[in-house]
Short mmCIF file of C-alpha atoms in Angstrom, two decimals:
data_model
loop_
_atom_site.label_atom_id
_atom_site.label_comp_id
_atom_site.label_asym_id
_atom_site.label_seq_id
_atom_site.Cartn_x
_atom_site.Cartn_y
_atom_site.Cartn_z
CA MET A 1 99.11 137.73 93.54
CA ALA A 2 100.32 136.27 90.26
CA GLN A 3 101.30 132.78 89.95
CA ALA A 4 105.12 133.28 89.89
CA GLN A 5 105.17 135.76 92.70
CA ARG A 6 102.99 133.29 94.66
CA PHE A 7 105.38 130.35 94.02
CA ARG A 8 108.44 132.39 95.22
CA ALA A 9 106.45 133.19 98.26
CA LEU A 10 105.87 129.55 99.20
CA LEU A 11 109.52 128.79 98.29
CA ASP A 12 110.30 131.60 100.94
CA LEU A 13 108.21 130.13 103.24
CA CYS A 14 109.53 126.53 102.79
CA LYS A 15 113.17 127.99 103.52
CA ARG A 16 111.97 130.19 106.36
CA ARG A 17 110.12 127.99 108.46
CA GLY A 18 112.22 124.62 107.72
CA PHE A 19 110.50 122.69 104.87
CA LEU A 20 113.26 122.97 102.12
CA PHE A 21 116.81 124.02 102.24
CA GLN A 22 119.23 124.53 99.39
CA SER A 23 121.67 121.78 99.76
CA ALA A 24 125.23 122.88 100.79
CA GLU A 25 124.16 126.34 100.90
CA ILE A 26 127.27 127.83 102.94
CA HIS A 27 129.78 126.12 100.53
CA GLY A 28 127.74 127.84 97.37
CA GLY A 29 125.12 125.14 96.96
CA LEU A 30 124.67 122.54 94.52
CA ARG A 31 122.39 122.92 91.63
CA GLY A 32 119.02 120.81 91.70
CA ALA A 33 120.07 119.45 95.11
CA TYR A 34 117.95 120.24 98.12
CA ASP A 35 117.76 119.15 101.90
CA TYR A 36 114.52 118.53 103.46
CA GLY A 37 114.38 120.27 106.87
CA PRO A 38 112.47 119.35 110.21
CA LEU A 39 109.10 120.14 108.80
CA GLY A 40 109.74 118.96 104.97
CA VAL A 41 111.04 115.50 106.20
CA GLU A 42 107.79 115.31 108.18
CA LEU A 43 105.70 116.39 105.20
CA LYS A 44 107.29 113.93 103.05
CA LYS A 45 107.05 110.87 105.42
CA ASN A 46 103.46 111.77 105.92
CA ILE A 47 102.50 111.34 102.21
CA ALA A 48 104.66 108.33 101.84
CA GLN A 49 103.07 106.64 104.81
CA SER A 50 99.67 107.51 103.33
CA TRP A 51 100.61 106.08 99.95
CA TRP A 52 101.93 102.96 101.80
CA ARG A 53 98.86 102.37 104.11
CA ARG A 54 96.72 102.85 101.21
CA ASN A 55 98.38 100.58 98.74
CA VAL A 56 99.77 97.88 101.26
CA TYR A 57 98.34 97.94 104.86
CA PHE A 58 94.76 98.28 103.23
CA ARG A 59 95.04 95.01 100.92
CA ASP A 60 95.71 91.52 101.24
CA ASN A 61 97.65 91.03 98.16
CA VAL A 62 100.44 93.44 98.36
CA VAL A 63 103.60 93.24 100.00
CA GLY A 64 106.76 95.51 100.26
CA ILE A 65 110.30 95.28 99.46
CA ASP A 66 113.48 97.61 99.59
CA THR A 67 116.09 96.90 96.94
CA SER A 68 119.65 97.96 96.35
CA ILE A 69 120.40 101.77 94.85
CA VAL A 70 123.53 100.42 93.24
CA THR A 71 122.55 98.41 90.11
CA PRO A 72 124.52 96.19 88.38
CA HIS A 73 125.34 96.92 84.67
CA ASN A 74 123.49 93.54 83.53
CA VAL A 75 120.34 94.25 85.10
CA LEU A 76 120.31 97.84 83.19
CA LYS A 77 121.31 96.31 80.11
CA ALA A 78 118.55 93.51 80.19
CA SER A 79 115.93 96.12 80.92
CA GLY A 80 116.96 98.47 78.22
CA HIS A 81 118.31 101.48 80.06
CA VAL A 82 121.76 101.23 79.24
CA ASP A 83 120.91 101.33 75.58
CA GLU A 84 117.59 103.22 75.47
CA PHE A 85 117.31 105.46 78.51
CA THR A 86 118.35 108.75 76.61
CA ASP A 87 117.72 112.11 75.65
CA ALA A 88 118.57 114.37 73.03
CA LEU A 89 121.11 116.97 74.19
CA VAL A 90 121.92 120.20 72.33
CA ASP A 91 124.80 122.73 73.66
CA CYS A 92 124.72 126.46 73.07
CA LEU A 93 128.23 127.64 72.14
CA LEU A 94 127.47 131.36 73.18
CA THR A 95 126.07 130.58 76.49
CA LYS A 96 127.20 127.34 77.27
CA GLU A 97 123.44 126.10 78.33
CA ARG A 98 122.69 122.77 77.84
CA PHE A 99 118.93 121.54 77.09
CA ARG A 100 116.38 119.26 75.61
CA PRO A 101 115.59 120.55 71.89
CA ASP A 102 111.66 120.07 72.68
CA LYS A 103 111.67 122.02 75.72
CA ALA A 104 112.62 125.49 74.65
CA PRO A 105 110.33 128.06 72.68
CA PRO A 106 110.79 129.29 68.98
CA ILE A 107 113.66 131.69 68.09
CA ASN A 108 112.30 135.47 68.53
CA PHE A 109 113.42 136.63 64.96
CA LYS A 110 112.30 140.47 64.86
CA GLN A 111 111.62 140.80 60.91
CA ASP A 112 111.95 144.13 59.07
CA LYS A 113 108.78 145.41 57.85
CA GLY A 114 108.26 144.29 54.23
CA GLN A 115 111.86 142.52 54.19
CA SER A 116 113.05 139.25 54.88
CA SER A 117 116.01 140.41 56.86
CA GLY A 118 115.74 141.12 60.52
CA LYS A 119 117.44 140.83 63.87
CA ILE A 120 117.91 137.69 66.32
CA SER A 121 117.46 139.23 69.86
CA ILE A 122 119.61 137.26 72.57
CA ILE A 123 118.96 138.09 75.91
CA SER A 124 121.65 138.03 78.38
CA PRO A 125 121.62 138.23 82.29
CA ASP A 126 122.87 141.62 82.39
CA LYS A 127 124.94 144.41 80.42
CA GLU A 128 128.61 143.05 81.27
CA THR A 129 127.65 139.52 79.85
CA ALA A 130 126.14 141.23 76.79
CA LYS A 131 129.57 142.81 76.01
CA LEU A 132 131.39 139.47 76.36
CA TRP A 133 128.71 137.63 74.22
CA GLU A 134 128.96 140.65 71.51
CA GLN A 135 132.64 140.13 71.31
CA LYS A 136 132.44 136.17 71.33
CA ILE A 137 129.95 136.43 68.39
CA GLN A 138 132.29 138.81 66.43
CA ASN A 139 135.56 137.12 67.19
CA GLU A 140 134.67 133.27 67.17
CA LEU A 141 131.17 132.32 66.46
CA ALA A 142 130.27 134.52 63.14
CA PRO A 143 133.04 136.71 62.27
CA GLY A 144 132.14 139.48 59.89
CA ALA A 145 128.43 139.33 61.15
CA VAL A 146 126.60 142.47 61.97
CA VAL A 147 125.97 142.74 65.68
CA THR A 148 124.61 145.64 68.15
CA ARG A 149 123.76 145.92 71.57
CA GLN A 150 121.13 147.58 73.44
CA GLY A 151 121.46 147.36 77.48
CA LYS A 152 121.84 143.40 78.14
CA GLU A 153 120.19 142.69 74.62
CA VAL A 154 122.49 141.51 71.94
CA LEU A 155 121.18 141.89 68.16
CA LEU A 156 122.39 139.81 65.54
CA HIS A 157 121.41 141.25 62.05
CA VAL A 158 120.70 138.39 59.78
CA LYS A 159 119.37 138.49 56.03
CA GLU A 160 116.69 135.76 56.68
CA MET A 161 115.61 132.86 59.00
CA THR A 162 116.02 129.48 57.81
CA THR A 163 114.90 126.41 60.08
CA THR A 164 115.80 126.32 63.43
CA THR A 165 112.96 124.65 65.72
CA TYR A 166 114.73 124.91 69.00
CA GLU A 167 117.10 127.20 71.24
CA PRO A 168 117.88 127.94 74.67
CA ALA A 169 116.01 130.42 76.97
CA THR A 170 118.42 133.24 75.86
CA ASN A 171 117.18 132.70 72.25
CA SER A 172 120.65 132.03 71.32
CA PRO A 173 121.04 130.35 67.65
CA PHE A 174 124.45 129.15 68.15
CA LEU A 175 123.71 125.49 68.84
CA THR A 176 125.52 122.14 68.47
CA ASP A 177 123.95 119.41 66.72
CA GLU A 178 121.57 117.01 68.71
CA ARG A 179 123.29 114.05 70.21
CA PRO A 180 122.21 111.36 72.71
CA PHE A 181 122.60 111.59 76.29
CA ASN A 182 122.11 108.85 78.65
CA LEU A 183 120.35 109.70 81.73
CA MET A 184 121.93 107.29 84.10
CA PHE A 185 124.70 107.89 86.64
CA LYS A 186 127.37 105.78 86.06
CA THR A 187 129.95 104.62 88.92
CA PHE A 188 132.45 101.91 89.58
CA LEU A 189 132.42 99.35 92.40
CA ASP A 190 136.10 98.45 92.43
CA PRO A 191 139.04 99.06 94.68
CA ILE A 192 141.35 100.35 91.57
CA ASP A 193 140.78 103.52 90.77
CA PRO A 194 139.40 103.29 87.07
CA ILE A 195 140.91 106.57 85.63
CA ASP A 196 144.10 104.36 85.70
CA ARG A 197 142.58 101.84 83.77
CA VAL A 198 141.26 104.69 81.16
CA ILE A 199 144.84 106.15 80.85
CA LYS A 200 146.48 102.77 80.45
CA THR A 201 144.00 101.81 77.59
CA THR A 202 144.11 105.13 75.77
CA ILE A 203 147.91 104.88 75.59
CA GLU A 204 148.15 101.51 74.29
CA ASN A 205 145.34 102.18 71.64
CA ASP A 206 147.03 102.77 68.48
CA THR A 207 144.16 104.73 66.86
CA SER A 208 142.96 108.37 66.93
CA ASP A 209 139.52 107.15 66.34
CA ALA A 210 137.44 108.47 69.47
CA ARG A 211 134.77 105.90 69.15
CA THR A 212 137.22 103.03 69.17
CA ILE A 213 139.17 104.16 72.04
CA ARG A 214 135.78 104.72 74.15
CA ASP A 215 134.75 101.16 73.06
CA GLN A 216 137.79 99.60 74.59
CA VAL A 217 137.66 101.89 77.58
CA ASP A 218 133.86 100.58 78.17
CA ASN A 219 135.00 97.22 77.78
CA VAL A 220 137.92 97.25 80.11
CA LEU A 221 135.55 99.02 82.97
CA ARG A 222 132.70 96.96 82.44
CA PRO A 223 133.28 94.44 85.05
CA SER A 224 133.02 96.94 87.82
CA THR A 225 130.68 99.23 86.28
CA VAL A 226 127.47 99.88 88.17
CA TYR A 227 124.86 102.67 88.03
CA LEU A 228 122.65 104.46 90.59
CA ARG A 229 119.13 103.09 89.72
CA PRO A 230 117.14 105.32 87.63
CA GLU A 231 113.95 103.62 88.88
CA THR A 232 113.02 101.45 91.64
CA ALA A 233 110.89 99.13 89.27
CA GLN A 234 113.80 96.95 87.96
CA GLY A 235 114.81 95.85 91.68
CA VAL A 236 110.96 94.51 91.94
CA PHE A 237 111.10 92.52 88.85
CA ILE A 238 114.43 90.73 89.41
CA ASN A 239 113.14 89.67 92.85
CA PHE A 240 109.89 88.63 91.51
CA ASN A 241 110.46 84.70 91.96
CA GLN A 242 111.91 85.52 95.52
CA VAL A 243 108.74 87.38 96.70
CA MET A 244 106.24 84.60 95.39
CA ARG A 245 108.37 82.01 96.77
CA THR A 246 108.73 83.28 100.25
CA MET A 247 105.44 84.91 100.63
CA LYS A 248 103.32 82.29 98.88
CA THR A 249 101.72 84.69 96.76
CA LYS A 250 99.01 84.01 93.78
CA LEU A 251 98.13 86.32 91.15
CA PRO A 252 97.02 88.84 91.28
CA PHE A 253 99.49 90.54 93.76
CA GLY A 254 101.47 93.54 94.03
CA ILE A 255 105.13 94.44 95.17
CA ALA A 256 105.52 98.06 96.52
CA GLN A 257 108.74 100.02 97.15
CA MET A 258 109.43 103.63 98.22
CA GLY A 259 113.20 104.86 97.43
CA LYS A 260 115.47 107.06 95.97
CA SER A 261 116.19 107.13 92.21
CA PHE A 262 118.64 109.25 90.11
CA ARG A 263 118.68 110.62 86.57
CA ASN A 264 121.16 112.85 85.40
CA GLU A 265 118.59 115.45 83.93
CA ILE A 266 119.66 117.76 81.17
CA ARG A 267 117.52 120.73 82.53
CA LEU A 268 117.02 121.03 86.30
CA GLU A 269 113.67 123.29 87.03
CA HIS A 270 111.13 124.54 89.20
CA ALA A 271 112.87 123.52 92.68
CA ILE A 272 112.01 119.92 93.68
CA PHE A 273 110.03 119.43 90.44
CA ARG A 274 112.95 117.95 88.40
CA THR A 275 116.10 117.15 90.40
CA PRO A 276 118.87 114.45 89.72
CA GLU A 277 118.00 112.85 93.00
CA PHE A 278 114.46 111.95 93.69
CA GLU A 279 112.18 109.61 95.50
CA GLN A 280 109.60 107.29 93.95
CA LEU A 281 106.46 105.62 95.48
CA GLU A 282 106.01 102.66 93.05
CA LEU A 283 103.55 99.78 92.79
CA GLU A 284 103.98 96.72 90.21
CA TYR A 285 100.96 94.82 90.40
CA PHE A 286 101.09 91.29 88.57
CA THR A 287 98.08 90.13 86.75
CA ALA A 288 97.03 87.41 84.39
CA PRO A 289 96.98 88.59 80.95
CA TRP A 290 93.21 88.36 80.71
CA GLU A 291 92.53 90.48 83.64
CA SER A 292 95.38 93.25 82.91
CA SER A 293 93.07 95.77 81.05
CA ALA A 294 90.49 95.43 83.86
CA TRP A 295 93.21 96.05 86.36
CA PHE A 296 94.73 98.75 84.62
CA GLN A 297 91.30 100.40 84.86
CA TYR A 298 90.81 99.72 88.32
CA TRP A 299 94.38 101.42 89.27
CA GLN A 300 93.83 104.37 87.23
CA LYS A 301 90.57 105.27 89.28
CA ASP A 302 92.18 104.23 92.52
CA ARG A 303 95.21 106.41 92.29
CA LEU A 304 93.14 109.53 91.02
CA ALA A 305 90.95 108.71 93.99
CA TRP A 306 93.96 109.15 96.50
CA TRP A 307 95.14 112.79 94.97
CA LEU A 308 91.41 114.17 95.05
CA GLU A 309 90.93 113.08 98.57
CA HIS A 310 93.78 114.94 99.85
CA ALA A 311 93.52 118.06 97.76
CA ASN A 312 91.59 121.33 98.54
CA ASN A 313 91.35 122.48 94.73
CA LYS A 314 90.05 119.31 93.02
CA ALA A 315 89.82 121.15 89.77
CA ASP A 316 93.59 121.42 89.76
CA ILE A 317 94.16 117.84 89.56
CA ARG A 318 93.29 115.92 86.22
CA THR A 319 94.30 112.76 83.96
CA ARG A 320 95.55 112.49 80.69
CA ASN A 321 96.11 109.46 78.37
CA HIS A 322 99.23 109.29 76.47
CA GLU A 323 99.06 109.23 72.92
CA ALA A 324 100.44 106.16 71.02
CA ASP A 325 103.72 107.96 69.97
CA GLU A 326 104.65 108.96 73.70
CA MET A 327 104.56 105.60 75.12
CA ALA A 328 107.67 103.10 75.45
CA HIS A 329 107.34 100.65 72.56
CA TYR A 330 106.35 97.80 75.18
CA ALA A 331 103.36 99.61 76.93
CA LYS A 332 100.06 98.83 76.21
CA GLY A 333 98.64 102.15 77.76
CA CYS A 334 99.48 104.88 79.96
CA MET A 335 97.76 107.68 82.10
CA ASP A 336 99.42 110.55 83.86
CA VAL A 337 97.92 112.49 86.88
CA GLU A 338 98.70 115.63 86.52
CA TYR A 339 98.71 118.87 88.91
CA LYS A 340 98.24 122.26 87.78
CA PHE A 341 101.50 124.00 89.19
CA PRO A 342 102.02 127.99 88.89
CA TRP A 343 103.80 127.28 85.48
CA GLY A 344 101.27 124.77 84.11
CA TRP A 345 100.26 121.31 84.11
CA GLY A 346 102.86 118.89 85.27
CA GLU A 347 103.00 114.98 85.58
CA VAL A 348 103.04 113.78 89.28
CA GLU A 349 102.12 110.18 88.96
CA GLY A 350 101.88 107.72 86.08
CA VAL A 351 99.63 104.44 85.69
CA ALA A 352 100.90 102.08 82.90
CA ASN A 353 100.35 98.81 81.59
CA ARG A 354 103.87 97.50 80.98
CA GLY A 355 102.89 94.20 79.62
CA ASN A 356 105.25 91.37 80.25
CA TYR A 357 108.34 93.10 78.87
CA ASP A 358 110.49 93.68 81.89
CA LEU A 359 110.13 89.98 83.33
CA THR A 360 110.43 88.77 79.68
CA GLN A 361 113.79 90.67 79.20
CA HIS A 362 115.17 89.54 82.57
CA MET A 363 114.09 85.96 81.56
CA LYS A 364 116.09 86.13 78.47
CA ALA A 365 119.03 87.83 80.11
CA THR A 366 119.24 85.32 82.99
CA GLY A 367 117.60 81.96 82.05
CA GLU A 368 115.28 82.47 85.06
CA ASN A 369 111.94 81.32 84.63
CA PHE A 370 109.09 83.75 85.60
CA GLU A 371 106.26 81.87 84.15
CA VAL A 372 103.29 81.18 86.34
CA LEU A 373 101.11 78.07 86.07
CA GLU A 374 97.18 78.22 86.57
CA ASP A 375 95.57 74.96 87.06
CA LYS A 376 92.17 76.53 86.93
CA PRO A 377 91.95 80.00 85.14
CA ILE A 378 89.54 82.24 86.85
CA VAL A 379 88.49 85.84 86.84
CA SER A 380 89.64 87.42 90.25
CA SER A 381 87.13 87.97 92.65
CA HIS A 382 88.48 91.50 93.18
CA LEU A 383 87.14 92.78 89.93
CA LYS A 384 83.32 93.46 89.26
CA GLU A 385 81.67 92.39 86.05
CA THR A 386 83.31 94.02 83.05
CA ALA A 387 83.60 93.82 79.53
CA LEU A 388 87.36 94.23 79.93
CA ILE A 389 87.88 90.64 80.97
CA THR A 390 88.71 88.82 77.88
CA SER A 391 90.04 85.24 76.63
CA VAL A 392 90.15 83.28 79.89
CA PRO A 393 91.72 80.09 79.19
CA GLN A 394 89.54 76.93 79.82
CA GLU A 395 92.39 74.82 80.49
CA PRO A 396 95.59 74.94 82.85
CA THR A 397 97.81 77.44 81.13
CA ARG A 398 101.28 78.89 81.75
CA PHE A 399 102.18 82.57 81.07
CA VAL A 400 104.38 85.71 82.04
CA PRO A 401 102.22 87.97 84.33
CA THR A 402 101.43 91.28 82.94
CA VAL A 403 102.58 94.03 85.08
CA ILE A 404 100.23 97.11 86.05
CA GLU A 405 102.38 99.99 87.09
CA SER A 406 101.77 103.01 89.37
CA SER A 407 104.65 105.30 89.88
CA CYS A 408 104.19 108.54 92.00
CA GLY A 409 107.19 111.10 92.49
CA LEU A 410 107.03 111.73 96.00
CA ASN A 411 109.10 115.00 95.73
CA ARG A 412 106.56 116.27 93.05
CA ALA A 413 103.63 115.08 95.35
CA LEU A 414 105.13 117.11 98.09
CA LEU A 415 105.43 120.22 95.93
CA ALA A 416 102.08 119.75 94.54
CA PHE A 417 100.29 119.29 97.95
CA LEU A 418 102.39 122.64 99.36
CA CYS A 419 100.92 124.39 96.26
CA ASP A 420 97.57 123.30 96.85
CA ALA A 421 97.55 124.14 100.38
CA PHE A 422 99.30 127.59 100.05
CA GLN A 423 96.83 130.32 100.79
CA GLN A 424 97.19 134.03 101.24
CA VAL A 425 94.42 135.15 103.79
CA GLN A 426 93.32 138.72 103.90
CA GLU A 427 90.91 139.80 106.99
CA PRO A 428 89.59 143.23 107.45
CA GLY A 429 91.91 145.83 108.98
CA LYS A 430 94.86 143.35 108.85
CA GLU A 431 97.71 142.46 106.87
CA SER A 432 97.45 139.53 104.68
CA ARG A 433 98.98 136.24 106.24
CA THR A 434 99.59 132.84 105.15
CA VAL A 435 97.73 129.57 106.01
CA LEU A 436 98.98 126.26 104.85
CA LYS A 437 95.76 124.07 104.61
CA LEU A 438 97.56 120.80 104.10
CA HIS A 439 95.28 117.87 104.72
CA PRO A 440 95.53 116.78 108.51
CA ARG A 441 96.99 113.39 107.61
CA PHE A 442 99.82 115.38 105.75
CA ALA A 443 100.59 118.35 108.08
CA PRO A 444 103.95 117.99 109.75
CA VAL A 445 102.82 118.70 113.01
CA LYS A 446 99.52 117.67 114.05
CA CYS A 447 98.99 119.55 117.47
CA ALA A 448 100.43 122.25 119.05
CA ILE A 449 99.90 122.60 122.91
CA MET A 450 99.93 126.08 124.14
CA PRO A 451 99.72 127.12 127.70
CA LEU A 452 98.08 130.52 128.26
CA THR A 453 101.17 131.65 130.31
CA GLY A 454 104.40 130.31 131.56
CA ASN A 455 102.77 129.89 134.95
CA ALA A 456 104.58 126.48 136.15
CA GLU A 457 100.67 125.46 137.52
CA PHE A 458 99.79 124.78 133.52
CA GLN A 459 102.78 122.58 132.94
CA PRO A 460 101.13 119.26 134.23
CA TYR A 461 98.15 119.55 132.12
CA VAL A 462 100.25 120.49 129.11
CA GLU A 463 102.59 117.23 129.63
CA LYS A 464 99.51 115.32 130.07
CA VAL A 465 97.83 116.19 127.03
CA ALA A 466 101.18 115.94 124.90
CA ARG A 467 101.63 112.61 126.16
CA SER A 468 98.17 111.14 125.21
CA LEU A 469 98.59 112.45 121.63
CA ARG A 470 102.36 111.50 121.02
CA ARG A 471 101.28 107.87 122.31
CA GLN A 472 99.09 107.76 119.39
CA GLY A 473 102.04 108.49 117.16
CA LEU A 474 101.11 112.06 116.43
CA TYR A 475 103.83 114.52 116.15
CA THR A 476 102.99 117.07 118.82
CA VAL A 477 104.81 120.25 119.97
CA ILE A 478 104.49 122.58 122.94
CA GLU A 479 104.35 126.13 121.93
CA ALA A 480 105.26 127.93 124.86
CA GLN A 481 106.60 131.29 123.35
CA LYS A 482 106.04 134.39 125.04
CA LEU A 483 103.36 135.64 122.24
CA ARG A 484 99.93 136.42 122.49
CA ILE A 485 97.75 133.50 121.94
CA GLY A 486 96.64 134.59 118.70
CA LYS A 487 100.04 135.20 117.13
CA ARG A 488 101.05 131.72 118.36
CA TYR A 489 97.72 130.60 116.46
CA TYR A 490 98.88 132.19 113.22
CA ARG A 491 102.56 130.75 113.38
CA HIS A 492 100.87 127.66 113.21
CA ASP A 493 98.60 128.17 110.63
CA GLU A 494 101.38 129.13 108.44
CA ILE A 495 103.41 125.53 108.65
CA GLY A 496 99.91 123.81 108.53
CA THR A 497 99.43 122.70 112.01
CA PRO A 498 95.44 121.59 111.86
CA PHE A 499 94.78 121.82 115.69
CA CYS A 500 95.95 124.01 118.53
CA ILE A 501 94.81 123.13 122.09
CA THR A 502 95.38 125.74 124.75
CA VAL A 503 95.66 125.01 128.39
CA ASP A 504 94.15 128.06 130.53
CA HIS A 505 92.96 129.00 133.90
CA GLN A 506 89.68 127.02 133.27
CA THR A 507 91.57 124.09 132.82
CA LEU A 508 92.74 124.26 136.46
CA GLU A 509 88.88 124.22 137.50
CA ASP A 510 87.23 121.72 135.09
CA GLN A 511 89.97 119.70 133.34
CA THR A 512 89.00 121.19 129.80
CA VAL A 513 91.03 122.68 127.18
CA THR A 514 90.23 124.71 124.25
CA ILE A 515 90.80 123.05 120.68
CA ARG A 516 91.00 125.40 117.62
CA ASP A 517 90.59 124.24 114.08
CA ARG A 518 93.04 125.73 111.52
CA ASP A 519 90.77 125.81 108.69
CA THR A 520 87.50 127.33 110.44
CA ALA A 521 89.23 129.19 113.45
CA GLU A 522 86.52 127.65 115.42
CA GLN A 523 87.34 126.88 119.03
CA HIS A 524 85.40 124.31 121.48
CA ARG A 525 85.72 123.41 124.91
CA ILE A 526 86.49 119.57 125.17
CA PRO A 527 87.62 117.41 128.35
CA ILE A 528 91.27 116.30 128.48
CA THR A 529 90.23 112.89 128.37
CA ASP A 530 88.61 113.29 125.10
CA VAL A 531 91.60 114.89 123.20
CA SER A 532 93.12 111.86 121.97
CA SER A 533 89.96 110.33 120.31
CA ILE A 534 88.65 113.76 118.99
CA ILE A 535 91.96 114.58 117.32
CA ASN A 536 92.51 110.94 116.10
CA GLU A 537 88.80 111.27 114.22
CA LYS A 538 89.33 114.46 112.87
CA ILE A 539 92.78 113.35 111.34
CA TRP A 540 91.83 109.92 110.16
CA GLY A 541 88.22 109.65 109.60
CA ASP A 542 87.18 106.29 108.64
CA GLU A 543 90.72 105.19 108.86
CA ALA A 544 91.13 106.08 112.55
CA PRO A 545 92.80 103.72 114.47
CA GLU A 546 91.10 102.02 117.68
CA LEU A 547 92.41 103.82 120.89
CA GLU A 548 93.00 101.81 124.26
#
């Protein structure tokens, strides 16, 4: 199955079985917005809980926090987001498409043989649109130009190509100049409608200069201006002293946060891969500067190990170190974890050495002191002998901690693990079927209990098994549809349920049930009393909790 076709089949499965729905679909939908259905919300929760267990519960020096989504202007001014969090934006005057210049292929210029002249092929979605575009080029965009049309292809005849290094996916050359575009969603925390102030300021302004009017409007609205946070990290940084004081923490320590962030993306793509609303799993790890390089190396290895542990196809996960011209000006280093999606490699997590930039910026803006005093500077016992430990002070010293950040996109993680798990199985003499080989820890439904028939005598045993699993926090369903047991197995293979347990006539005789493994299709007979312990061991392995 071709990669694009395979991805479409996955998205169809997600909609059909309740992983992902187009948001507000009955009202025409909202571009780039998705709702997570009953299975999708479980999968997302399971991935997030695995991340939280590994990074918070399994450590003695990481705590959690949950900060406000609505963020004051001053916070994001200090962090640099108000002034610097921008992309270049280009509009196409023909198609009304909006995009980043670096995200499009070069123009398709069909050069005449032996000549500098040729044609630019502009691809429209259909013949009717091609007619409209042809008229617009001739009447508005390039009067007098030679334009022809072949089906849904508009051909613009040109004498020669000069220098255009970008264009939209339609191949149109009718582009505006680049301009900066701030990626944050701005809103106003004010009982007074801000539009009234905009109108009043515009009327009172005695100049026609748009820049002057805009500056005056911004000044009037600034006291009530807030933003939907573009990242969860800044909420952690501004609470640094609060956490240290209340939790009595000492370096090195981390603050973890899961939550939604918002970016007004120019181009939304690949379902939930790039959307304006997304969730982040972020860890800000605060270290002494002489240990920061060692901790940076540690977290790169640790985070990659988590991805590899839960993936089927480990070759589809790689790391990539950023080049110097890719990194933020304050970063000391950055590594991406990438997954090989059907359209190519894409970032799913970043690990960065942010230096002490963020804490320093908020200190400058507020006067708050984020310096830490080390009376007896030492090397953390968590670190092994390494050449990366440098310049340990021999006397008491004060410093602003260095931050090592791990930032994972939960939506992208969900999409990556779905792509990794999606398999089309072809069995001899049968139609192909889908098996979603999600790691058992991630599977939305952990167990399906299946009475062989609808006989009432099976019900007490079905309920007993389900109750024992649910008490362990395992999402368990009772699958009592009037289908052959094989078809019920296949339905749960399709949504990734790792274990199916069948209650049958033998159960009535010896209190045993059949457990079926999704990945091997092997079946084993086990006592009802052993179901909970066996399932827990299969799901959690070394992480299995102690059962009562």
